[in-house]
mmCIF file of C-alpha atoms and ligand atoms in Angstrom:
data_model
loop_
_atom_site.group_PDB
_atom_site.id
_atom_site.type_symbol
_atom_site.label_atom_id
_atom_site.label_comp_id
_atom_site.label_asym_id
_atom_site.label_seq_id
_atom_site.Cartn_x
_atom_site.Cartn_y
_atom_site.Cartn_z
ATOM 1 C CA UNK A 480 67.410 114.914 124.176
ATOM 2 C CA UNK A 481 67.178 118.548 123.520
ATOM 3 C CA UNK A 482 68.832 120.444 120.756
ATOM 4 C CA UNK A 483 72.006 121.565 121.298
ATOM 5 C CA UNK A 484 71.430 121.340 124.791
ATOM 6 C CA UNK A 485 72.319 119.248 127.971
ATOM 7 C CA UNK A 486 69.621 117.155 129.867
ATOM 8 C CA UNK A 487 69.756 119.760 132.597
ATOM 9 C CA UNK A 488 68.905 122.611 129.828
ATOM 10 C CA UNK A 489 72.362 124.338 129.520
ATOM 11 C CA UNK A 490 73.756 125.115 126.129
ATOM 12 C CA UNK A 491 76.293 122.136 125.502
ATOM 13 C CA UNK A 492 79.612 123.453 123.892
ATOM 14 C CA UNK A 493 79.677 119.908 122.591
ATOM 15 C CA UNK A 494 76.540 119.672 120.794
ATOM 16 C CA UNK A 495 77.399 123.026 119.697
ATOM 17 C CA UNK A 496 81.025 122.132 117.790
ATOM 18 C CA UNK A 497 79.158 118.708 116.529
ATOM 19 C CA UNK A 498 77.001 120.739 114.748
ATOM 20 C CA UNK A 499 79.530 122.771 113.716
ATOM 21 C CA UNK A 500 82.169 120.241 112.274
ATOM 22 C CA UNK A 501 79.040 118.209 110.409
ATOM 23 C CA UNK A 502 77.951 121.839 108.908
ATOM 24 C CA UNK A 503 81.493 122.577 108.034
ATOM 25 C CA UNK A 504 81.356 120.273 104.797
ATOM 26 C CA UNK A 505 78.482 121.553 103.812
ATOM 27 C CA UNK A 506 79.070 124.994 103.989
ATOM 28 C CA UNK A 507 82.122 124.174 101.966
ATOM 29 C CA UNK A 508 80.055 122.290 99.034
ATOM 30 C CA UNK A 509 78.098 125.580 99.171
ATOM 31 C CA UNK A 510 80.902 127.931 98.946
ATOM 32 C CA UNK A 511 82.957 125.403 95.848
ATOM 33 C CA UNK A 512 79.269 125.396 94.207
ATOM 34 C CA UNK A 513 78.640 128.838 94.315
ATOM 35 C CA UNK A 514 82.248 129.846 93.542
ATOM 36 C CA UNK A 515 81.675 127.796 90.304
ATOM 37 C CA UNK A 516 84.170 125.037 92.039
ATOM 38 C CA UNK A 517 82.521 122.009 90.383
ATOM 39 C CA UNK A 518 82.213 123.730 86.564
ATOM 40 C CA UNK A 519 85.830 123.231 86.175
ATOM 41 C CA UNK A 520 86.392 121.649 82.838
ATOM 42 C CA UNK A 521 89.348 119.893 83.405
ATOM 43 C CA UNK A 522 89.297 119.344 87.606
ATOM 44 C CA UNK A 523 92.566 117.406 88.488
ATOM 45 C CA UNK A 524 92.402 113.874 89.986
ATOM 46 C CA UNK A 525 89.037 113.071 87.688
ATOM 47 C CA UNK A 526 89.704 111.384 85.189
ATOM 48 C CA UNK A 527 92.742 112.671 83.294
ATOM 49 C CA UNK A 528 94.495 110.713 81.162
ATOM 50 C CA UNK A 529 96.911 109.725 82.950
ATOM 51 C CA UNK A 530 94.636 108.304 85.178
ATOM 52 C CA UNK A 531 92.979 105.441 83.065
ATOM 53 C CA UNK A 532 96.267 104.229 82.182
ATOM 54 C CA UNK A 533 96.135 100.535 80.552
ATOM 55 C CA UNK A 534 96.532 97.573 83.910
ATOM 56 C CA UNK A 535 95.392 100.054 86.475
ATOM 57 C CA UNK A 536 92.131 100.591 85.703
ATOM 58 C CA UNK A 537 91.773 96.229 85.860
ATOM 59 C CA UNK A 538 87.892 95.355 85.841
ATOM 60 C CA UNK A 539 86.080 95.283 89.189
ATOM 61 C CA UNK A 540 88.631 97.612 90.328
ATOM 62 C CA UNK A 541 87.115 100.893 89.643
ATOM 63 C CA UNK A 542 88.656 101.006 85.781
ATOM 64 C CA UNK A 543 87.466 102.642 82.529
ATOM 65 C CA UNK A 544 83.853 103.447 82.268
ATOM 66 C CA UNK A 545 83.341 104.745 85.879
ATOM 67 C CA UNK A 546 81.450 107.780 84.386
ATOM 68 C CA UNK A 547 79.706 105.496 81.546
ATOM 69 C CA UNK A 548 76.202 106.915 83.396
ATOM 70 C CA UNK A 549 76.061 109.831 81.691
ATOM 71 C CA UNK A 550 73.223 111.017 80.292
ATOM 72 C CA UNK A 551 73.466 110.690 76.496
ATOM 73 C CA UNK A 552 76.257 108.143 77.220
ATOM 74 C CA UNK A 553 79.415 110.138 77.707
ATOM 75 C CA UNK A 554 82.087 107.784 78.876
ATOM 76 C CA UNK A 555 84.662 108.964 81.575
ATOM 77 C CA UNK A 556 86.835 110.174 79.705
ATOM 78 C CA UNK A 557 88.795 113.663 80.029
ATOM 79 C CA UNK A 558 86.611 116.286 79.581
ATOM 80 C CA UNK A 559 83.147 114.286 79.920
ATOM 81 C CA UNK A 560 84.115 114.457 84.076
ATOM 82 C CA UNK A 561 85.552 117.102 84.146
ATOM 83 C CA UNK A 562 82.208 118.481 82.786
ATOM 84 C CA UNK A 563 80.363 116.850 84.695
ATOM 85 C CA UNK A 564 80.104 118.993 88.252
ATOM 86 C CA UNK A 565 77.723 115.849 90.040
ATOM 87 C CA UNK A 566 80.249 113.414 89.553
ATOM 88 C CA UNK A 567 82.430 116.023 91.851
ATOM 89 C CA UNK A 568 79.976 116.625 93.933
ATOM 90 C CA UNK A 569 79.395 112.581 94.560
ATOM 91 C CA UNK A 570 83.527 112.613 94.999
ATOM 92 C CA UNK A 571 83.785 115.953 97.302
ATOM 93 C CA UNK A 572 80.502 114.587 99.212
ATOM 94 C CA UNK A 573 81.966 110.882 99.670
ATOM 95 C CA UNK A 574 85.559 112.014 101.009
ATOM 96 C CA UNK A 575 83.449 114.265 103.652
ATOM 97 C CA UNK A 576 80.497 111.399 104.509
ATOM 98 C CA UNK A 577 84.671 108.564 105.363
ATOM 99 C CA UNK A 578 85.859 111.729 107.588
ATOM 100 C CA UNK A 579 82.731 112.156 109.446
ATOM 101 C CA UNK A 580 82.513 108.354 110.076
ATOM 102 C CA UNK A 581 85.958 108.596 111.332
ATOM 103 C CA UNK A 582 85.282 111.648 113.815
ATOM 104 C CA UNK A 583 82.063 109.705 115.253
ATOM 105 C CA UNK A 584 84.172 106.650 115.601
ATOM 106 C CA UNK A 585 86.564 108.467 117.201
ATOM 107 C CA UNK A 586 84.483 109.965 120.058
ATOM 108 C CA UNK A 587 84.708 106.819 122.421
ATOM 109 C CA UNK A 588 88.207 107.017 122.440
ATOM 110 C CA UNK A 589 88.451 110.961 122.846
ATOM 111 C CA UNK A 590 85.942 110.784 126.106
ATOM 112 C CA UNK A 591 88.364 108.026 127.692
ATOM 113 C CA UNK A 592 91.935 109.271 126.158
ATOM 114 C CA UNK A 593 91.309 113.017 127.096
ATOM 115 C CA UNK A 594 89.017 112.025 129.892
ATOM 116 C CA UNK A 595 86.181 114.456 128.512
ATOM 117 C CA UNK A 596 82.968 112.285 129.562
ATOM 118 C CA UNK A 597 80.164 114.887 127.695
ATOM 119 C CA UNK A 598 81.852 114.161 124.065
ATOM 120 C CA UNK A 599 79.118 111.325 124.369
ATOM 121 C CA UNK A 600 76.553 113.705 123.616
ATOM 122 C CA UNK A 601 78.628 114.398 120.192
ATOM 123 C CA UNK A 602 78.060 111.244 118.584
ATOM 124 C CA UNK A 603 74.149 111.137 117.258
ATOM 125 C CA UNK A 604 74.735 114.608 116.019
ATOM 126 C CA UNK A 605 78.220 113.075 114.309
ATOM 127 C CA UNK A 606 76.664 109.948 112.829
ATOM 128 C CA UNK A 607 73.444 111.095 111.611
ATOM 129 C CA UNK A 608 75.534 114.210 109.899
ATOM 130 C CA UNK A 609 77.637 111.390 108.110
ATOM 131 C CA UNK A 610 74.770 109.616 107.780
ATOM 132 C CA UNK A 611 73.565 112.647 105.712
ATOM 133 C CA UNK A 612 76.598 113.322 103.438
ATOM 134 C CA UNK A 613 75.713 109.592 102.197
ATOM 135 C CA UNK A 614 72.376 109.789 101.685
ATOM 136 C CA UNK A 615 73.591 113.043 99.695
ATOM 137 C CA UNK A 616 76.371 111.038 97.528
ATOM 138 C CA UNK A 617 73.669 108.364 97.431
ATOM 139 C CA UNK A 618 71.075 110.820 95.733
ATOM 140 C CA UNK A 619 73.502 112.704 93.856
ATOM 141 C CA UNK A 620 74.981 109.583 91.576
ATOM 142 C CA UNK A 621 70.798 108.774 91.108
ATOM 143 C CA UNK A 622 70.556 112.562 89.688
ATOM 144 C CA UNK A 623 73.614 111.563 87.756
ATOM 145 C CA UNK A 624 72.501 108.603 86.658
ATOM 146 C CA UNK A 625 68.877 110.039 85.898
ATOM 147 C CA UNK A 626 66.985 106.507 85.787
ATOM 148 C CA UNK A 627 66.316 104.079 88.331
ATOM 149 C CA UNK A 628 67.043 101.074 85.975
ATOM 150 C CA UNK A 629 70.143 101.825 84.795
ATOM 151 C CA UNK A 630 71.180 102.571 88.589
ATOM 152 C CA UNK A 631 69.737 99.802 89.564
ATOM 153 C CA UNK A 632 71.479 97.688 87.460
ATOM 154 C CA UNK A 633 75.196 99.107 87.733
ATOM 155 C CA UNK A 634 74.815 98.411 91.594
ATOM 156 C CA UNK A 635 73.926 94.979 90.419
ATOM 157 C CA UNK A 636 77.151 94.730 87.993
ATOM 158 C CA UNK A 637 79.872 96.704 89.163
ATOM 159 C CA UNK A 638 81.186 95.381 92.716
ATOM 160 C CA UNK A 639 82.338 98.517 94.202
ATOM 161 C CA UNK A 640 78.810 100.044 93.753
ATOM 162 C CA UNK A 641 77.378 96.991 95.345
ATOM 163 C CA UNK A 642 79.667 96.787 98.211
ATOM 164 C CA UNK A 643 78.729 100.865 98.452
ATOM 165 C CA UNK A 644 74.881 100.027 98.611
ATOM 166 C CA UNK A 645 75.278 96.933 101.215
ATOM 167 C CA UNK A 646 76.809 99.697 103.168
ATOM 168 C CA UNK A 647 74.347 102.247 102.428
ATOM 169 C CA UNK A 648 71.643 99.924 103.810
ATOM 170 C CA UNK A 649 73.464 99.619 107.306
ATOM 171 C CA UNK A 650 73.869 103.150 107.704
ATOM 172 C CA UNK A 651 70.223 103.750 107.047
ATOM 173 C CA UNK A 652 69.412 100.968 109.631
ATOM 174 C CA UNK A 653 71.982 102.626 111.915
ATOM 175 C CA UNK A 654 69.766 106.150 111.308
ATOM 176 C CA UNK A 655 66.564 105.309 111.199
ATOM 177 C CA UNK A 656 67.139 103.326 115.056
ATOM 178 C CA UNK A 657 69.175 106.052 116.615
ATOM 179 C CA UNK A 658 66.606 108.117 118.318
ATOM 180 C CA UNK A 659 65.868 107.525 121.538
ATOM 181 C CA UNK A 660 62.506 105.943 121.005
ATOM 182 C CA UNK A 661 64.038 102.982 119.038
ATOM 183 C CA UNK A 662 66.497 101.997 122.055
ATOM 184 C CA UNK A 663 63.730 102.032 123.936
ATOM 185 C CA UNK A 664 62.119 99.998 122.093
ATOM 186 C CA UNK A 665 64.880 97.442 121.015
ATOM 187 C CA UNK A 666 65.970 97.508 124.289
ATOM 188 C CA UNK A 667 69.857 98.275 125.146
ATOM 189 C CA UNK A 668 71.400 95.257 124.477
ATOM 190 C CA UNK A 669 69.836 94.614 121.049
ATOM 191 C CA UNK A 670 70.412 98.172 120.376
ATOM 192 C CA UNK A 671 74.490 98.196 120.855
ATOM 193 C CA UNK A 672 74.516 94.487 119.104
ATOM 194 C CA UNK A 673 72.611 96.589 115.873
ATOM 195 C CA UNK A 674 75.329 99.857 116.488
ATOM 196 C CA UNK A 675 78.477 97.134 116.068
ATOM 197 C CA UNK A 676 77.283 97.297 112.473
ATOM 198 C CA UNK A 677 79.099 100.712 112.243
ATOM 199 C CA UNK A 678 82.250 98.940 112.110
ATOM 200 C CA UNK A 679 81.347 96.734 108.766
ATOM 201 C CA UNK A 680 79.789 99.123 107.342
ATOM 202 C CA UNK A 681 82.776 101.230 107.213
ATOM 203 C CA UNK A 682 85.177 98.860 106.336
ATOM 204 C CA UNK A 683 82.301 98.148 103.415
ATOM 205 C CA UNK A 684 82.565 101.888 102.559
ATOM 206 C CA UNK A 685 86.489 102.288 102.576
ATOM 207 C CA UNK A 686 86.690 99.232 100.248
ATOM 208 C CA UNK A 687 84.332 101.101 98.028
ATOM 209 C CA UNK A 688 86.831 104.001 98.598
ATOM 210 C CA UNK A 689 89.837 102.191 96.948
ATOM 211 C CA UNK A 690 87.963 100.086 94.725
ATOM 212 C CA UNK A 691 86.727 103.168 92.917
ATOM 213 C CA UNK A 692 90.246 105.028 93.136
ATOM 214 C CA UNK A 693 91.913 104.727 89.521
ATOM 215 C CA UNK A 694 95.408 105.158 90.510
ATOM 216 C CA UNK A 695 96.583 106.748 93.367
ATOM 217 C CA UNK A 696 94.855 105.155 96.668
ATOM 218 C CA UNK A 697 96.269 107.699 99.241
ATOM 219 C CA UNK A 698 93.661 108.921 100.750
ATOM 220 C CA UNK A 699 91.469 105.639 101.254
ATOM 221 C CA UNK A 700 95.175 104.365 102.682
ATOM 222 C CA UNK A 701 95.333 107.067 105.054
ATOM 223 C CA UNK A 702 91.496 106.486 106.147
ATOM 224 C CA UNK A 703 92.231 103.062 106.226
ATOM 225 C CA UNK A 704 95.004 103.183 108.451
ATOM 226 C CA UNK A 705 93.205 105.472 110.920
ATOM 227 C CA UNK A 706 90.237 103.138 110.878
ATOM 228 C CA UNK A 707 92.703 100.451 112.284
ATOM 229 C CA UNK A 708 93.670 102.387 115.066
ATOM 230 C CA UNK A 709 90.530 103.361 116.084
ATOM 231 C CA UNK A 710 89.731 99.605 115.922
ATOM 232 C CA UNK A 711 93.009 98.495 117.246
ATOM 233 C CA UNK A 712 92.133 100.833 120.702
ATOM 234 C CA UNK A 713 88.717 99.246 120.873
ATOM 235 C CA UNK A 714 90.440 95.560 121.103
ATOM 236 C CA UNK A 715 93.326 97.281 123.859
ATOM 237 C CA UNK A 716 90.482 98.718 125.875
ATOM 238 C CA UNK A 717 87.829 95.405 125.620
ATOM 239 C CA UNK A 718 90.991 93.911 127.397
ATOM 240 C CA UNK A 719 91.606 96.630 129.862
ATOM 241 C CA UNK A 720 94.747 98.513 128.147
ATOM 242 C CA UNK A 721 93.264 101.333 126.074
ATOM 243 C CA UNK A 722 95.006 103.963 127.874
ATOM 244 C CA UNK A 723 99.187 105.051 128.826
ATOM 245 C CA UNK A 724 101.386 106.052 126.894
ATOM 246 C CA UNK A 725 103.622 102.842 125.986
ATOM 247 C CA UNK A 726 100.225 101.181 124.920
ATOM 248 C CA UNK A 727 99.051 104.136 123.324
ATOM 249 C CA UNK A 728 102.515 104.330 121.305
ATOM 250 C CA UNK A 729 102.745 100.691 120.335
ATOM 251 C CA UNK A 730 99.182 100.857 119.156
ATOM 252 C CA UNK A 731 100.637 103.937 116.759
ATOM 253 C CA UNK A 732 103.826 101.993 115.264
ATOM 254 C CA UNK A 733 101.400 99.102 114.796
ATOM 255 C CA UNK A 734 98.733 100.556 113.103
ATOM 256 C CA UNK A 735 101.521 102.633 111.273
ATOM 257 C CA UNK A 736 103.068 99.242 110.121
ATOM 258 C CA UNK A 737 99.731 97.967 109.183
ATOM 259 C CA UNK A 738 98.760 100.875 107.205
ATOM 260 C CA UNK A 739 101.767 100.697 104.902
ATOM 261 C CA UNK A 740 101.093 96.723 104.332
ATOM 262 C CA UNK A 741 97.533 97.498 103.393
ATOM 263 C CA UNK A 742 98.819 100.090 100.924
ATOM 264 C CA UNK A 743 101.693 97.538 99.787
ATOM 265 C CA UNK A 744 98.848 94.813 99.307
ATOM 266 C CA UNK A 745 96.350 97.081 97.500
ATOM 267 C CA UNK A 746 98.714 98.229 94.933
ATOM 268 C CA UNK A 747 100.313 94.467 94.326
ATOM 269 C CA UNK A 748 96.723 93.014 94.177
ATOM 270 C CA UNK A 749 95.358 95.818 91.433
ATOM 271 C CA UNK A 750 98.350 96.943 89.758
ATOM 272 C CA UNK A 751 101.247 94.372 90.343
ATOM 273 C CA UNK A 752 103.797 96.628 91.584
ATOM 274 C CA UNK A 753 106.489 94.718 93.668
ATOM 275 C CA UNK A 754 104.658 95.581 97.429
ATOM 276 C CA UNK A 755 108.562 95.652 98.454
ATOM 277 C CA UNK A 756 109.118 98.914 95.996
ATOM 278 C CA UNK A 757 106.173 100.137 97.647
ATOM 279 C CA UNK A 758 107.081 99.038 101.262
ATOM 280 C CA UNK A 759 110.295 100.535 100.332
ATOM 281 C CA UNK A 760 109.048 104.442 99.395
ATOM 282 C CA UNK A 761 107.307 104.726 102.620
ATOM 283 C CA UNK A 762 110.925 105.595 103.957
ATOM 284 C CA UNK A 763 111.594 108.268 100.903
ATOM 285 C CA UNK A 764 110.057 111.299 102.161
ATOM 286 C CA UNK A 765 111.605 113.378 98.456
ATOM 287 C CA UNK A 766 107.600 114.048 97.412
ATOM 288 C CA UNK A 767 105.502 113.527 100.153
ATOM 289 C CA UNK A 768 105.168 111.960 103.724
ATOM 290 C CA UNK A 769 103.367 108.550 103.172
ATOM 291 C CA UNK A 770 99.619 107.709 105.266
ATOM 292 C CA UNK A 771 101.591 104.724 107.667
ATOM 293 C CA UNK A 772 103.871 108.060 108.929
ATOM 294 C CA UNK A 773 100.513 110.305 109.066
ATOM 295 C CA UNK A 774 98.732 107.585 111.096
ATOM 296 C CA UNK A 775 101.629 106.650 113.173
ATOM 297 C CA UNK A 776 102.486 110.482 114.013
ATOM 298 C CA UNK A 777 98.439 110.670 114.918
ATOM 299 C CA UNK A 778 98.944 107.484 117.345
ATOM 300 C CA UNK A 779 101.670 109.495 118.741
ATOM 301 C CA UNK A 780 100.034 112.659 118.738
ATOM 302 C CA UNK A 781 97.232 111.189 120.375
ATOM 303 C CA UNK A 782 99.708 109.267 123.099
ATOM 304 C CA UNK A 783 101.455 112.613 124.101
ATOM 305 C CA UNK A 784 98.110 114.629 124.655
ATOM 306 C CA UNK A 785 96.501 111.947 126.813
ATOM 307 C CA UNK A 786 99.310 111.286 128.768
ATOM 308 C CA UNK A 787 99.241 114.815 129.817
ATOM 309 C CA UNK A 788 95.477 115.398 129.935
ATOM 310 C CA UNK A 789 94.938 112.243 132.216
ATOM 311 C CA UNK A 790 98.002 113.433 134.789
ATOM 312 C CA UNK A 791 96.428 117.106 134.695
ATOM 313 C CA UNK A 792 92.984 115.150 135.248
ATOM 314 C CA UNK A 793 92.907 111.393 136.091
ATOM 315 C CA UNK A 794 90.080 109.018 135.466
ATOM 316 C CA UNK A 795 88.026 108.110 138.087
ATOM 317 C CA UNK A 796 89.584 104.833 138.852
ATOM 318 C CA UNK A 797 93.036 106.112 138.437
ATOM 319 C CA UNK A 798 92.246 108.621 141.083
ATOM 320 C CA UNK A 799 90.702 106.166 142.918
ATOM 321 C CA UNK A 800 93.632 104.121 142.959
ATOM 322 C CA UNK A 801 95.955 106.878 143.767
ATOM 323 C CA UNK A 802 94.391 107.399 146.532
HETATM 324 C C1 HEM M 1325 74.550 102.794 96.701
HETATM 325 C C2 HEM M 1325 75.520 103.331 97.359
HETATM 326 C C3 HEM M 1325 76.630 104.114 96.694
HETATM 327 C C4 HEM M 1325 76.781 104.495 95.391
HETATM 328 C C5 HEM M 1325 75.845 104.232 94.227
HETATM 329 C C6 HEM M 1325 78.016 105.214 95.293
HETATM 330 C C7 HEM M 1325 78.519 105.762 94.135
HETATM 331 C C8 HEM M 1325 79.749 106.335 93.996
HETATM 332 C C9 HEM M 1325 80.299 106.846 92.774
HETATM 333 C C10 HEM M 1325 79.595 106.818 91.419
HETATM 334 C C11 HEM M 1325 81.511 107.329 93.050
HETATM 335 C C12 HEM M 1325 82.431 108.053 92.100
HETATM 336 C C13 HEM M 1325 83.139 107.185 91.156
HETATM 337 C C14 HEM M 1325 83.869 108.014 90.111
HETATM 338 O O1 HEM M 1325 83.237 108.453 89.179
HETATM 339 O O2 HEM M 1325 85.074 108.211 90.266
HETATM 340 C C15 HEM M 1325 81.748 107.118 94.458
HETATM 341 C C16 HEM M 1325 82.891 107.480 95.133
HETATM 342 C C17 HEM M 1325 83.005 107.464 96.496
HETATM 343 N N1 HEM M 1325 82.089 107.016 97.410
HETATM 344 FE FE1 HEM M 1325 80.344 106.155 96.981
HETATM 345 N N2 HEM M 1325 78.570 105.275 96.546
HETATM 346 C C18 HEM M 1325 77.756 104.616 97.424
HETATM 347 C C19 HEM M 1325 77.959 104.458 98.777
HETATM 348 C C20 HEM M 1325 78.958 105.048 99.485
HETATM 349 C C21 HEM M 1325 79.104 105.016 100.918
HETATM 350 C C22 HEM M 1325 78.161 104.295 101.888
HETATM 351 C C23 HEM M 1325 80.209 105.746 101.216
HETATM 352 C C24 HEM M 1325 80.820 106.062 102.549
HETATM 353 C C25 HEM M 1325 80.500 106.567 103.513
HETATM 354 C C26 HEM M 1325 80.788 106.208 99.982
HETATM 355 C C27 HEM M 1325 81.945 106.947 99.870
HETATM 356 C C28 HEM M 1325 82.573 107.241 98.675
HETATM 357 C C29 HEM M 1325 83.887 107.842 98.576
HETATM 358 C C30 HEM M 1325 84.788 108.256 99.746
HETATM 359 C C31 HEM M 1325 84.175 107.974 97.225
HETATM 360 C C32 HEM M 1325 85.449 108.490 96.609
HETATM 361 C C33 HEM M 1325 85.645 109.941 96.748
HETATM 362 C C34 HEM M 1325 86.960 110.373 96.096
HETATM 363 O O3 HEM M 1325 87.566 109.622 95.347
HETATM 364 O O4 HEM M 1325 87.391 111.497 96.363
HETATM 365 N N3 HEM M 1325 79.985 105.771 98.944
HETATM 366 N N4 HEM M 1325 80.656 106.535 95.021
#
């Protein structure tokens, strides 16, 4: 397909604003690195101490000795991250590689919700850009590292690295047969069955989200929980109800619900705090607004706009029917 342009050889707005949001990231990295954003000594959220306290850093769970890589053997303690502008970089890089999975994902639903049929032509540039971002992270912790062995052999030995790699190795499958040659080749049906590995390989990569979080899991929650609705529509469409507004809305207060279990679950399973306490804050709103409310206000978000997109401009079939 040509760059950044339709079949027919006009400039695609689309293309254009894909390339856009995957350069976005990058441009940022750019700006934080030259504005010395990564030298930091003590960045917050890396490693304070505060954040290896004793029972929450459990083995297997992401816990002490995350940045035990270090050249010269500098454990992760305060100032050894906060030092240490890669292991930033392979944070700042990571959050960015989970958001552009999530936009790609998301461009199926957009097209039918918003009935905008040329967001299609979005999602190579989408994928391969988060595609990118890990191959970045991927490279970076190597750098990091700075020998093959000993990266080798902490993939082998600490589980959330391994579960990271596994899906590492689907994403590069996913890239390397996403140009049109290789559908051609694979033919469409084996092609899609290969693509449906986007959805493990995500879950793979927000498990290696929490798993390396020390303390506070927020973000991978709030990924999490968007991940389920974006799943969650999938299932409603496969059986013909992906779209109106009461399905639309109890797809948001379920994947709103299901978001604050996960979170309960998580921090029961690694820390042992009562999930009910935790169930329990997600109706405080004193410090902050908690992911189930930010995914449930999306779902709703998402309800509203569609409902008046598709009446301004019905799908084909509604039309069809109207008529
Ligand atoms: C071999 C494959 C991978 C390796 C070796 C790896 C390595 C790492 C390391 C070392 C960290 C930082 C841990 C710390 O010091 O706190 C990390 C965090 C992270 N990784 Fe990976 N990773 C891999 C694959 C992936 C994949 C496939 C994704 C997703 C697309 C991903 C997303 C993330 C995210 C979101 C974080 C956390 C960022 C944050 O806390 O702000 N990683 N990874």
């Amino acid at each position: 397909m040509p760059f950044l342009r339709e079949n027919s050889g006009k400039l695609s707005p689309e293309k254009i604003g894909a390339l856009l949001v995957v350069l976005f990231p990058l441009g940022l990295l750019l700006a934080q690195a030259l504005g010395g954003g990564f030298a930091a000594p003590d960045a917050p959220g890396l490693g304070g101490p505060g954040l290896d306290a004793p029972g929450l850093g459990a083995p297997g769970l992401g816990g002490p000795g995350l940045g035990g890589s270090a050249p010269g053997g500098a454990l992760g303690g305060e100032a050894a991250l906060g030092a240490r502008p890669l292991i930033q970089i392979i944070l700042f890089v990571g959050d960015w590689a989970v958001r552009l999975l999530l936009v790609s994902l998301a461009v199926t639903p957009a097209r039918r919700l918003f009935n905008w049929p040329k967001l299609l032509l979005t999602r190579r540039t989408l994928g391969l850009g988060a595609a990118f971002l890990i191959g970045v992270h991927f490279a970076v912790y190597l750098v990091d590292t700075g020998n093959l062995a000993t990266a080798a052999s902490e993939i082998v030995l600490r589980i959330y690295l391994t579960i990271g790699f596994v899906a590492l190795l689907a994403f590069a499958a996913l890239s390397a047969t996403s140009w049109d040659g290789a559908i051609r080749r694979l033919g469409g049906p084996r092609w899609n069955l290969l693509h449906q590995l986007v959805y493990p390989a995500t879950a793979l990569a927000l498990l290696h989200f929490f798993m390396q979080q020390k303390l506070d899991v927020t973000q991978p929650v709030l990924m999490t929980g968007l991940f389920v609705w974006l799943m969650g529509w999938r299932v409603m469409q496969h059986y013909g109800r992906g779209t109106g507004f009461l399905n639309l809305s109890a797809l948001a207060a379920a994947s709103g619900v299901l978001t604050a279990l996960i979170e309960a679950g998580w921090y029961a399973a690694a820390t042992g705090i009562d999930p009910g306490r935790v169930l329990a804050a997600n109706l405080s709103f004193t410090y902050a607004i908690s992911p189930s409310w930010w995914v449930a206000g999306a779902g709703i978000g998402v309800a509203v706009v569609s409902e008046i997109v598709l009446r301004l401009r019905p799908l084909p079939a509604r039309r069809a029917a109207r008529a």
